[in-house]
Amino acid sequence: MLYRRMTAGEDVPLAAPSLLDLSAGVLSRKIQLQNSYKSIDLQKEPVGEVLRAWCDSSRLPLSHLDLSGAELSDSLLADLLHAHHHSITQLNLSNVKGISDETNTLLDERNATFPLLHSLRMTSMELLSRPPPRRKLGVAGMDTRNVPVLGEEDLEGAGGLDQMRESRGGPSHPNLAIQQAAYDDGCSSSTLSLTAVSEKEWIEEEEQDPPVFTSRCPAVTSLALPKTRRFPEDEETSVNDLLGRVFEPLKELSALDLSYWTRPDMIQGNVRSDIVGLRFLERPLIYLGLFNCDNASHFGEIPALHISGDANEDQVIMALQMYKDRAGLLQSVLNESYQLYRFGNSNPLVRHTEALHLVLGAMQNHLEDSTLQIAGSASLFYIIRKVSMNRDTKKQVVSALLSGINRLCHSFYSII
C-alpha cells in the first residue's frame, strides 16, 4: 500500500474510528479464527505430521502458503506444492532449509504448474539455479576399424555377449548390422563382420533439465528475491544469466524486490535501464526494491515507477513502507533515515510527516527488537523538529520513545 504524499509540517488530521471500522475489525478477527485452515504459517504451526496432513487438498485447501523458516525435505515440499498447485495465490519460500534442486525435478515429473500464483517470495535459490549436468546414458561408439571378423560358428553363443554387455551397463541387444564381407586375402564367403552403428544411435538422448521454478507460475506479478547468501551459481555464471532465466517467463511482473543483490553485468533486453541486468524486462515495473544493492539505486535511468533505496528521500520513504515487516532490513532503512534527516542532501526534504508516521509504525511493530528501537529513536529526534504534531501524534511519539527506552533497559539488565 502506497501512502499519500504529505508536505513538511502537515500532520495527519485527528479522526475517531467509525463504528463501521470498529465492527469490521471485530468481524475480521473472528473470520480469521474460523477460517485459519485456509492458510499455513510455519512460524506458528508445528512441522512434521501436521504439515503432511495439509497435502490433502480436498479436506484442507490452501490459497496462501507461508513456509518461511521451515526445514523440509524435497519430497514433502513437492507433495505440498503439487497438492495445491491449482489454488495457491501467494507463496513464501524465504529461508527454507533442507531442499535442493530435486524439488524442481519432482515437480517436473508431475507437470505441476501454478496458474493462479501472483505473489512469490523466495530466498531458496536451489529452485532457480541451473541443475548439475546429467550424465548421458548408453555406451560410447565403437571404432569399426578394430571390430573383429567372426564366423557363423562364433555367433552361436551370442547369449553370452548379451550377459557381458548387461554386466557392463550396456544394452543387451545393440542395433548392430551383420553384413557379409568379402576380403582380398581369401577369407571364406561365409565369414561375417560386425559393423558398429554411429555413436548417435548408440547413445540415448541426453535428459532435459527441468524448467526453472518461475516458468511454472507465469502469472506472478509480485516477486521478492532478496539475496541472503551466496548462491552456487555465483562461481559458475554471471548474475545476468541467472536473472535472465528467472524473469524470462514472468511476462506480467510489475513489482520486484532485489534487495542485497550486487549490481549485475551486461545483458540485452527490452527496456531502457542504466541497471543493465534489468533490460530483460518486458516493460517497466511499478515497484523495484534496490535497498542495499551496492549503488544501483543511485543510477539515473531505472525501469520502475516506485523505487526503494538510499539515493534520496522518496526512495527512503518507499523503503520504510515496503520493508515494515522485515526487521533486519528495516533497521538498515531506519539508519539511512537518520542519516538523511540529520544531514540532508542536495535535494530539499519535504516528506517529514510521512517519515514520522512510518518510523512510529516500525517501532510499534517491533517492540522486542532493541537495535531497531535505537535506530528508530535516533531517526525520530531529527524528524519531529520539522513536523507540527497534533495531540495524538505527540502521544504516539512519547509512547514510542518510552517503549524503546523500556526495552533498552530490559536488554541492559539482562546483560549485567
Coordinates of N, CA and C in Angstrom, one line a residue, residues 149-370:
V149 N 36.6 -59.9 -37.0 CA 35.8 -60.6 -38.0 C 35.4 -62.0 -37.4
L150 N 34.1 -62.3 -37.5 CA 33.6 -63.5 -36.8 C 33.0 -64.4 -37.9
G151 N 33.1 -65.7 -37.6 CA 32.4 -66.7 -38.5 C 31.1 -67.0 -37.9
E152 N 30.3 -67.8 -38.7 CA 29.0 -68.2 -38.2 C 29.0 -69.0 -36.9
E153 N 30.0 -69.8 -36.7 CA 30.1 -70.6 -35.5 C 30.3 -69.7 -34.3
D154 N 30.9 -68.5 -34.5 CA 31.2 -67.6 -33.4 C 29.9 -67.0 -32.9
L155 N 28.9 -66.9 -33.7 CA 27.6 -66.3 -33.4 C 26.7 -67.2 -32.6
E156 N 27.0 -68.5 -32.6 CA 26.0 -69.4 -32.0 C 25.9 -69.1 -30.5
G157 N 26.9 -68.6 -29.8 CA 26.8 -68.3 -28.4 C 26.6 -66.9 -28.1
A158 N 25.8 -66.2 -28.9 CA 25.6 -64.8 -28.8 C 25.0 -64.4 -27.4
G159 N 24.3 -65.4 -26.8 CA 23.7 -65.1 -25.5 C 24.7 -64.6 -24.5
G160 N 25.9 -65.2 -24.6 CA 27.0 -64.8 -23.6 C 27.4 -63.3 -23.8
L161 N 27.3 -62.9 -25.1 CA 27.6 -61.4 -25.3 C 26.6 -60.6 -24.7
D162 N 25.3 -61.0 -24.7 CA 24.3 -60.2 -24.0 C 24.5 -60.0 -22.6
Q163 N 24.9 -61.2 -21.9 CA 25.2 -61.1 -20.5 C 26.4 -60.2 -20.2
M164 N 27.4 -60.3 -21.0 CA 28.6 -59.4 -20.8 C 28.2 -57.9 -21.0
R165 N 27.4 -57.6 -22.0 CA 27.0 -56.2 -22.2 C 26.2 -55.7 -21.0
E166 N 25.3 -56.6 -20.5 CA 24.5 -56.1 -19.4 C 25.3 -55.9 -18.1
S167 N 26.3 -56.7 -17.9 CA 27.2 -56.6 -16.7 C 28.0 -55.3 -16.8
R168 N 28.2 -54.8 -18.0 CA 29.0 -53.6 -18.2 C 28.1 -52.3 -18.3
G169 N 26.8 -52.5 -18.1 CA 25.9 -51.4 -18.2 C 25.4 -51.0 -19.5
G170 N 25.7 -51.8 -20.6 CA 25.3 -51.5 -21.9 C 24.0 -52.3 -22.3
P171 N 23.5 -52.0 -23.4 CA 22.2 -52.7 -23.9 C 22.5 -54.1 -24.2
S172 N 21.5 -55.0 -23.9 CA 21.7 -56.4 -24.2 C 21.6 -56.8 -25.7
H173 N 20.8 -55.9 -26.4 CA 20.7 -56.2 -27.9 C 21.0 -54.9 -28.6
P174 N 22.2 -54.6 -28.8 CA 22.6 -53.4 -29.6 C 22.1 -53.5 -31.0
N175 N 21.9 -52.4 -31.6 CA 21.4 -52.4 -33.0 C 22.7 -52.5 -33.9
L176 N 23.1 -53.7 -34.1 CA 24.3 -54.0 -34.9 C 23.8 -54.6 -36.3
A177 N 24.5 -54.1 -37.3 CA 24.2 -54.6 -38.6 C 25.2 -55.7 -38.9
I178 N 24.7 -56.9 -39.3 CA 25.6 -58.1 -39.6 C 25.7 -58.2 -41.1
Q179 N 26.8 -58.0 -41.6 CA 26.9 -58.0 -43.1 C 28.0 -59.0 -43.5
Q180 N 27.7 -59.5 -44.7 CA 28.7 -60.4 -45.2 C 29.8 -59.6 -45.9
A181 N 31.1 -60.0 -45.6 CA 32.2 -59.2 -46.2 C 33.0 -60.0 -47.1
A182 N 33.5 -59.4 -48.1 CA 34.5 -60.1 -49.0 C 35.8 -59.5 -48.9
Y183 N 36.8 -60.2 -48.6 CA 38.2 -59.7 -48.4 C 39.1 -60.3 -49.5
D184 N 40.1 -59.5 -49.9 CA 41.0 -59.9 -50.9 C 42.0 -60.9 -50.4
D185 N 42.0 -61.1 -49.1 CA 43.0 -62.1 -48.6 C 42.5 -63.5 -48.6
G186 N 41.3 -63.8 -49.3 CA 40.8 -65.1 -49.4 C 40.0 -65.6 -48.3
C187 N 39.4 -64.8 -47.5 CA 38.6 -65.2 -46.4 C 37.4 -65.9 -46.9
S188 N 36.8 -66.8 -46.2 CA 35.6 -67.6 -46.6 C 34.4 -66.6 -46.8
S189 N 33.6 -67.0 -47.8 CA 32.4 -66.1 -48.1 C 31.4 -66.2 -47.0
S190 N 31.6 -67.2 -46.1 CA 30.6 -67.3 -45.0 C 31.1 -66.5 -43.8
T191 N 32.3 -65.9 -43.9 CA 32.8 -65.0 -42.9 C 32.0 -63.8 -42.8
L192 N 31.6 -63.4 -41.6 CA 30.7 -62.2 -41.3 C 31.5 -61.2 -40.5
S193 N 31.2 -60.0 -40.6 CA 31.8 -58.9 -39.8 C 30.7 -58.1 -39.1
L194 N 31.1 -57.6 -37.9 CA 30.1 -56.7 -37.2 C 30.5 -55.3 -37.5
T195 N 29.5 -54.5 -37.9 CA 29.7 -53.1 -38.2 C 29.0 -52.3 -37.2
A196 N 29.7 -51.5 -36.5 CA 29.1 -50.7 -35.4 C 28.3 -49.5 -36.0
V197 N 27.1 -49.2 -35.4 CA 26.3 -48.1 -35.9 C 27.0 -46.8 -35.3
S198 N 26.5 -45.7 -35.8 CA 27.0 -44.4 -35.4 C 26.8 -44.2 -33.9
E199 N 27.6 -43.3 -33.4 CA 27.5 -43.0 -31.9 C 26.2 -42.4 -31.6
K200 N 25.6 -41.7 -32.5 CA 24.3 -41.1 -32.3 C 23.2 -42.1 -32.0
E201 N 23.3 -43.3 -32.7 CA 22.3 -44.3 -32.5 C 22.6 -45.1 -31.2
W202 N 23.9 -45.1 -30.8 CA 24.2 -45.9 -29.6 C 23.9 -45.1 -28.3
I203 N 23.9 -43.8 -28.3 CA 23.8 -43.1 -27.1 C 22.4 -42.5 -27.0
E204 N 21.7 -42.8 -26.0 CA 20.4 -42.2 -25.8 C 20.5 -40.7 -25.6
E205 N 19.4 -40.1 -26.0 CA 19.3 -38.6 -25.9 C 19.5 -38.1 -24.5
E206 N 20.3 -37.1 -24.3 CA 20.6 -36.6 -23.0 C 19.3 -36.0 -22.4
E207 N 19.1 -36.3 -21.1 CA 17.9 -35.9 -20.4 C 17.8 -34.4 -20.3
Q208 N 16.6 -33.9 -20.5 CA 16.4 -32.4 -20.5 C 16.4 -31.9 -19.0
D209 N 17.0 -30.7 -18.8 CA 16.9 -30.1 -17.4 C 15.5 -29.7 -17.2
P210 N 15.1 -29.8 -15.9 CA 13.7 -29.4 -15.6 C 13.7 -27.9 -15.7
P211 N 12.5 -27.3 -16.1 CA 12.4 -25.9 -16.2 C 12.6 -25.1 -14.9
V212 N 13.0 -23.9 -14.9 CA 13.2 -23.1 -13.7 C 11.8 -22.9 -13.1
F213 N 11.8 -22.7 -11.7 CA 10.6 -22.7 -11.0 C 9.6 -21.6 -11.5
T214 N 10.2 -20.4 -11.8 CA 9.3 -19.3 -12.2 C 8.5 -19.6 -13.5
S215 N 9.0 -20.6 -14.3 CA 8.3 -20.9 -15.5 C 7.0 -21.7 -15.2
R216 N 6.9 -22.2 -14.0 CA 5.7 -22.9 -13.5 C 4.6 -21.9 -13.1
C217 N 5.0 -20.6 -12.9 CA 4.0 -19.7 -12.4 C 4.1 -18.4 -13.2
P218 N 3.7 -18.4 -14.5 CA 3.8 -17.2 -15.3 C 2.9 -16.1 -15.0
A219 N 1.9 -16.3 -14.1 CA 1.0 -15.2 -13.8 C 1.5 -14.3 -12.6
V220 N 2.7 -14.6 -12.1 CA 3.3 -13.8 -11.0 C 3.4 -12.4 -11.4
T221 N 2.9 -11.5 -10.5 CA 3.0 -10.0 -10.7 C 4.0 -9.4 -9.7
S222 N 4.1 -10.1 -8.5 CA 5.0 -9.5 -7.5 C 6.0 -10.6 -7.1
L223 N 7.3 -10.3 -7.2 CA 8.3 -11.2 -6.9 C 9.3 -10.6 -5.9
A224 N 9.5 -11.2 -4.8 CA 10.6 -10.8 -3.8 C 11.7 -11.8 -3.8
L225 N 12.9 -11.4 -4.2 CA 14.0 -12.3 -4.3 C 15.2 -11.7 -3.6
P226 N 15.1 -11.4 -2.3 CA 16.3 -10.9 -1.6 C 17.4 -11.9 -1.5
K227 N 18.6 -11.4 -1.7 CA 19.8 -12.3 -1.7 C 20.3 -12.4 -0.3
T228 N 20.1 -13.4 0.4 CA 20.5 -13.6 1.8 C 21.9 -14.3 2.0
R229 N 22.3 -14.9 0.9 CA 23.6 -15.6 1.0 C 24.1 -15.8 -0.4
R230 N 25.4 -16.4 -0.5 CA 25.9 -16.6 -1.9 C 25.2 -17.9 -2.5
F231 N 25.0 -17.8 -3.8 CA 24.4 -18.9 -4.5 C 25.4 -19.8 -5.1
P232 N 25.1 -21.1 -5.4 CA 26.1 -22.0 -6.0 C 26.5 -21.4 -7.4
E233 N 25.6 -20.7 -8.1 CA 26.0 -20.2 -9.4 C 26.9 -19.0 -9.4
D234 N 27.1 -18.4 -8.2 CA 28.0 -17.2 -8.2 C 29.4 -17.5 -8.7
E235 N 29.8 -18.8 -8.6 CA 31.2 -19.1 -9.0 C 31.2 -19.6 -10.5
E236 N 30.0 -19.8 -11.1 CA 30.0 -20.5 -12.4 C 29.4 -19.6 -13.5
T237 N 28.6 -18.7 -13.2 CA 28.0 -17.9 -14.2 C 27.7 -16.5 -13.8
S238 N 27.3 -15.6 -14.6 CA 27.1 -14.2 -14.3 C 25.7 -14.1 -13.6
V239 N 25.6 -13.0 -12.9 CA 24.3 -12.7 -12.3 C 23.2 -12.5 -13.4
N240 N 23.6 -12.0 -14.5 CA 22.6 -11.8 -15.6 C 22.1 -13.1 -16.2
D241 N 22.9 -14.1 -16.2 CA 22.4 -15.4 -16.7 C 21.3 -15.9 -15.8
L242 N 21.6 -15.8 -14.5 CA 20.6 -16.2 -13.5 C 19.3 -15.4 -13.6
L243 N 19.4 -14.1 -13.6 CA 18.3 -13.2 -13.7 C 17.5 -13.4 -15.0
G244 N 18.2 -13.5 -16.1 CA 17.5 -13.7 -17.3 C 16.7 -15.0 -17.3
R245 N 17.2 -16.1 -16.8 CA 16.5 -17.3 -16.7 C 15.3 -17.3 -15.8
V246 N 15.5 -16.5 -14.6 CA 14.4 -16.4 -13.7 C 13.2 -15.6 -14.1
F247 N 13.5 -14.4 -14.8 CA 12.5 -13.5 -15.1 C 11.9 -13.6 -16.5
E248 N 12.5 -14.4 -17.4 CA 12.1 -14.5 -18.8 C 10.6 -15.0 -18.8
P249 N 10.2 -16.0 -18.0 CA 8.8 -16.5 -18.1 C 7.8 -15.5 -17.5
L250 N 8.2 -14.5 -16.7 CA 7.3 -13.7 -16.0 C 6.9 -12.5 -16.8
K251 N 5.9 -12.7 -17.7 CA 5.5 -11.6 -18.6 C 4.7 -10.6 -17.9
E252 N 4.0 -10.9 -16.7 CA 3.1 -10.0 -16.0 C 3.8 -9.3 -14.8
L253 N 5.1 -9.5 -14.7 CA 5.8 -9.0 -13.5 C 5.7 -7.5 -13.4
S254 N 5.3 -6.9 -12.3 CA 5.1 -5.5 -12.1 C 5.8 -5.0 -10.8
A255 N 6.1 -5.9 -9.8 CA 6.8 -5.5 -8.6 C 7.9 -6.5 -8.3
L256 N 9.1 -5.9 -8.1 CA 10.3 -6.8 -7.9 C 11.1 -6.3 -6.8
D257 N 11.6 -7.2 -5.9 CA 12.5 -6.8 -4.8 C 13.8 -7.6 -5.0
L258 N 14.9 -6.8 -5.2 CA 16.2 -7.4 -5.4 C 17.1 -6.9 -4.3
S259 N 16.6 -6.7 -3.1 CA 17.5 -6.1 -2.0 C 18.6 -7.1 -1.7
Y260 N 19.8 -6.5 -1.5 CA 21.0 -7.2 -1.1 C 21.8 -7.8 -2.3
W261 N 21.3 -7.6 -3.5 CA 22.0 -8.1 -4.7 C 23.1 -7.1 -5.0
T262 N 24.2 -7.7 -5.6 CA 25.2 -6.8 -6.2 C 24.8 -6.4 -7.6
R263 N 25.4 -5.3 -8.0 CA 25.0 -4.8 -9.3 C 25.4 -5.7 -10.5
P264 N 24.4 -6.2 -11.3 CA 24.7 -7.1 -12.4 C 25.7 -6.4 -13.5
D265 N 26.1 -7.4 -14.5 CA 26.9 -7.1 -15.7 C 26.1 -6.8 -16.9
M266 N 26.6 -7.1 -18.1 CA 25.9 -6.7 -19.3 C 24.8 -7.8 -19.7
I267 N 23.7 -7.3 -20.2 CA 22.7 -8.1 -20.8 C 21.8 -7.3 -21.8
Q268 N 21.3 -7.9 -22.8 CA 20.5 -7.2 -23.7 C 19.0 -7.5 -23.3
G269 N 18.1 -6.5 -23.6 CA 16.8 -6.7 -23.2 C 15.8 -5.8 -24.0
N270 N 14.7 -5.5 -23.3 CA 13.6 -4.8 -24.0 C 13.3 -3.4 -23.5
V271 N 13.8 -3.0 -22.3 CA 13.6 -1.7 -21.7 C 14.9 -1.0 -21.5
R272 N 14.8 0.4 -21.5 CA 15.9 1.2 -21.2 C 16.2 1.2 -19.7
S273 N 17.5 0.9 -19.4 CA 17.8 0.9 -18.0 C 19.3 1.1 -17.8
D274 N 19.7 1.9 -16.9 CA 21.2 2.0 -16.5 C 21.6 0.8 -15.7
I275 N 20.7 0.1 -15.1 CA 21.0 -1.2 -14.5 C 20.8 -2.2 -15.5
V276 N 21.9 -2.6 -16.2 CA 21.8 -3.4 -17.4 C 21.2 -4.8 -17.1
G277 N 21.3 -5.2 -15.9 CA 20.7 -6.5 -15.6 C 19.2 -6.6 -15.6
L278 N 18.6 -5.4 -15.7 CA 17.1 -5.3 -15.8 C 16.6 -5.1 -17.2
R279 N 17.4 -5.0 -18.1 CA 17.0 -4.8 -19.5 C 16.2 -5.9 -20.1
F280 N 16.2 -7.1 -19.4 CA 15.4 -8.2 -19.9 C 13.9 -8.0 -19.7
L281 N 13.5 -7.1 -18.9 CA 12.1 -6.9 -18.5 C 11.3 -6.6 -19.8
E282 N 10.0 -7.1 -19.8 CA 9.1 -6.9 -20.9 C 8.7 -5.4 -20.9
R283 N 8.5 -4.8 -19.8 CA 8.1 -3.4 -19.6 C 8.6 -2.9 -18.3
P284 N 8.6 -1.6 -18.0 CA 9.0 -1.0 -16.7 C 8.1 -1.6 -15.6
L285 N 8.7 -1.6 -14.4 CA 8.0 -2.1 -13.3 C 7.2 -1.0 -12.6
I286 N 6.2 -1.4 -11.8 CA 5.5 -0.5 -10.9 C 6.4 -0.2 -9.7
Y287 N 7.0 -1.3 -9.1 CA 7.9 -1.2 -7.9 C 9.1 -2.0 -8.1
L288 N 10.2 -1.4 -7.6 CA 11.5 -2.1 -7.7 C 12.3 -1.9 -6.4
G289 N 12.6 -2.9 -5.6 CA 13.3 -2.8 -4.4 C 14.8 -2.9 -4.6
L290 N 15.6 -1.9 -4.3 CA 17.0 -1.9 -4.6 C 17.8 -1.5 -3.3
F291 N 17.2 -1.6 -2.2 CA 17.9 -1.2 -1.0 C 19.0 -2.2 -0.7
N292 N 20.2 -1.7 -0.4 CA 21.4 -2.5 -0.1 C 21.9 -3.2 -1.4
C293 N 21.7 -2.7 -2.5 CA 22.2 -3.3 -3.8 C 23.3 -2.4 -4.3
D294 N 24.4 -2.4 -3.6 CA 25.5 -1.6 -4.0 C 25.0 -0.1 -4.2
N295 N 25.3 0.5 -5.3 CA 24.9 1.8 -5.6 C 23.8 1.9 -6.7
A296 N 23.1 0.7 -6.9 CA 22.2 0.6 -8.0 C 21.1 1.6 -7.9
S297 N 20.6 2.0 -6.7 CA 19.5 2.9 -6.6 C 19.9 4.3 -6.9
H298 N 21.2 4.6 -7.1 CA 21.7 5.9 -7.5 C 21.8 6.1 -9.0
F299 N 21.5 5.1 -9.8 CA 21.6 5.2 -11.2 C 20.5 6.2 -11.7
G300 N 20.7 6.7 -12.9 CA 19.8 7.7 -13.4 C 18.6 7.2 -14.0
E301 N 18.7 6.1 -14.9 CA 17.5 5.6 -15.5 C 17.2 4.2 -15.0
I302 N 16.2 4.1 -14.2 CA 15.8 2.8 -13.5 C 14.4 2.5 -14.0
P303 N 14.1 1.3 -14.5 CA 12.8 1.0 -15.1 C 11.7 0.7 -14.1
A304 N 11.4 1.6 -13.3 CA 10.3 1.4 -12.3 C 9.7 2.7 -11.9
L305 N 8.4 2.7 -11.6 CA 7.7 3.9 -11.1 C 8.0 4.3 -9.7
H306 N 8.1 3.3 -8.8 CA 8.4 3.5 -7.4 C 9.7 2.6 -7.1
I307 N 10.6 3.2 -6.4 CA 11.9 2.6 -6.1 C 12.2 2.7 -4.6
S308 N 12.6 1.6 -4.0 CA 13.1 1.7 -2.6 C 14.6 1.6 -2.7
G309 N 15.3 2.5 -2.0 CA 16.7 2.6 -2.0 C 17.2 3.6 -1.0
D310 N 18.4 4.1 -1.2 CA 19.0 5.1 -0.3 C 19.5 6.3 -1.0
A311 N 19.1 6.6 -2.3 CA 19.6 7.7 -3.1 C 19.0 9.0 -2.7
N312 N 17.7 9.0 -2.3 CA 17.0 10.3 -2.0 C 15.9 10.0 -1.0
E313 N 15.1 11.1 -0.7 CA 14.1 11.0 0.3 C 12.9 10.1 -0.2
D314 N 12.6 10.2 -1.4 CA 11.5 9.4 -2.0 C 11.8 7.9 -1.8
Q315 N 13.0 7.5 -2.1 CA 13.4 6.1 -2.0 C 13.4 5.6 -0.6
V316 N 13.9 6.4 0.3 CA 13.9 6.0 1.7 C 12.5 5.9 2.3
I317 N 11.6 6.8 1.9 CA 10.2 6.7 2.3 C 9.6 5.4 1.8
M318 N 9.9 5.1 0.5 CA 9.3 3.9 -0.1 C 9.9 2.7 0.7
A319 N 11.1 2.7 1.0 CA 11.7 1.6 1.8 C 11.1 1.4 3.1
L320 N 10.8 2.5 3.8 CA 10.1 2.4 5.1 C 8.7 1.8 4.9
Q321 N 8.0 2.1 3.8 CA 6.7 1.5 3.6 C 6.8 0.0 3.3
M322 N 7.7 -0.4 2.4 CA 7.8 -1.7 1.8 C 8.4 -2.7 2.8
Y323 N 9.3 -2.3 3.6 CA 10.1 -3.2 4.5 C 9.6 -3.2 5.9
K324 N 8.4 -2.7 6.2 CA 7.9 -2.5 7.6 C 7.8 -3.8 8.4
D325 N 7.7 -5.0 7.7 CA 7.6 -6.2 8.3 C 8.9 -7.0 8.4
R326 N 10.0 -6.5 7.8 CA 11.3 -7.2 7.7 C 12.3 -6.5 8.6
A327 N 12.3 -7.0 9.9 CA 13.1 -6.3 10.9 C 14.5 -6.0 10.6
G328 N 15.2 -7.0 10.0 CA 16.6 -6.9 9.7 C 16.9 -5.8 8.7
L329 N 16.1 -5.8 7.6 CA 16.3 -4.8 6.6 C 15.8 -3.4 7.1
L330 N 14.7 -3.5 7.9 CA 14.1 -2.2 8.3 C 15.1 -1.5 9.2
Q331 N 15.9 -2.2 10.0 CA 16.9 -1.5 10.8 C 17.8 -0.7 10.0
S332 N 18.3 -1.3 8.8 CA 19.2 -0.5 7.9 C 18.5 0.7 7.3
V333 N 17.2 0.5 7.0 CA 16.4 1.7 6.5 C 16.3 2.8 7.5
L334 N 16.1 2.4 8.7 CA 16.0 3.5 9.8 C 17.3 4.2 10.0
N335 N 18.4 3.4 9.9 CA 19.7 4.1 10.0 C 19.9 5.1 8.8
E336 N 19.4 4.7 7.6 CA 19.5 5.6 6.5 C 18.6 6.8 6.6
S337 N 17.4 6.6 7.3 CA 16.5 7.7 7.5 C 17.2 8.7 8.5
Y338 N 17.9 8.1 9.5 CA 18.6 9.0 10.5 C 19.6 9.9 9.8
Q339 N 20.4 9.2 8.9 CA 21.4 10.0 8.1 C 20.8 11.0 7.2
L340 N 19.7 10.7 6.6 CA 19.1 11.6 5.7 C 18.5 12.8 6.4
Y341 N 17.8 12.6 7.5 CA 17.1 13.7 8.1 C 18.0 14.5 9.1
R342 N 19.2 13.9 9.4 CA 20.1 14.7 10.2 C 21.0 15.6 9.3
F343 N 21.5 15.0 8.2 CA 22.5 15.7 7.4 C 21.9 16.3 6.1
G344 N 20.7 15.8 5.7 CA 20.1 16.2 4.5 C 20.9 15.8 3.3
N345 N 20.5 16.3 2.1 CA 21.3 16.0 0.9 C 21.1 17.2 -0.1
S346 N 21.5 17.0 -1.3 CA 21.4 18.1 -2.3 C 20.0 18.5 -2.6
N347 N 19.0 17.6 -2.4 CA 17.6 17.9 -2.7 C 16.9 18.3 -1.5
P348 N 15.9 19.2 -1.6 CA 15.1 19.6 -0.5 C 14.3 18.4 0.1
L349 N 14.2 18.4 1.5 CA 13.5 17.3 2.2 C 12.1 17.9 2.5
V350 N 11.1 17.2 2.0 CA 9.7 17.8 2.2 C 8.7 16.8 2.8
R351 N 9.2 15.5 3.1 CA 8.2 14.5 3.4 C 8.4 14.0 4.9
H352 N 8.7 15.0 5.8 CA 9.0 14.6 7.2 C 7.8 14.0 7.8
T353 N 6.6 14.4 7.5 CA 5.4 13.9 8.2 C 5.2 12.4 7.9
E354 N 5.3 12.1 6.6 CA 5.2 10.6 6.2 C 6.3 9.8 6.9
A355 N 7.5 10.3 6.9 CA 8.6 9.6 7.5 C 8.3 9.4 9.0
L356 N 7.8 10.4 9.7 CA 7.5 10.3 11.1 C 6.5 9.2 11.4
H357 N 5.4 9.1 10.7 CA 4.4 8.1 11.0 C 4.9 6.7 10.6
L358 N 5.7 6.6 9.5 CA 6.3 5.3 9.2 C 7.3 4.8 10.2
V359 N 8.1 5.7 10.7 CA 9.1 5.3 11.8 C 8.3 4.9 13.0
L360 N 7.3 5.7 13.4 CA 6.4 5.3 14.6 C 5.8 3.9 14.4
G361 N 5.3 3.6 13.2 CA 4.8 2.3 13.0 C 5.8 1.2 13.1
A362 N 7.0 1.5 12.6 CA 8.1 0.5 12.6 C 8.4 0.2 14.1
M363 N 8.5 1.2 14.9 CA 8.9 1.0 16.3 C 7.8 0.3 17.1
Q364 N 6.5 0.6 16.8 CA 5.4 -0.1 17.4 C 5.3 -1.5 17.0
N365 N 5.7 -1.9 15.8 CA 5.5 -3.2 15.3 C 6.7 -4.1 15.7
H366 N 7.8 -3.6 16.2 CA 9.0 -4.3 16.5 C 9.5 -3.9 17.9
L367 N 8.6 -4.0 18.9 CA 9.0 -3.5 20.3 C 10.1 -4.4 20.9
E368 N 10.2 -5.6 20.5 CA 11.1 -6.5 21.1 C 12.5 -6.4 20.5
D369 N 12.7 -5.7 19.4 CA 14.0 -5.5 18.8 C 14.6 -4.2 19.3
S370 N 15.6 -4.4 20.2 CA 16.2 -3.2 20.8 C 17.1 -2.4 19.9

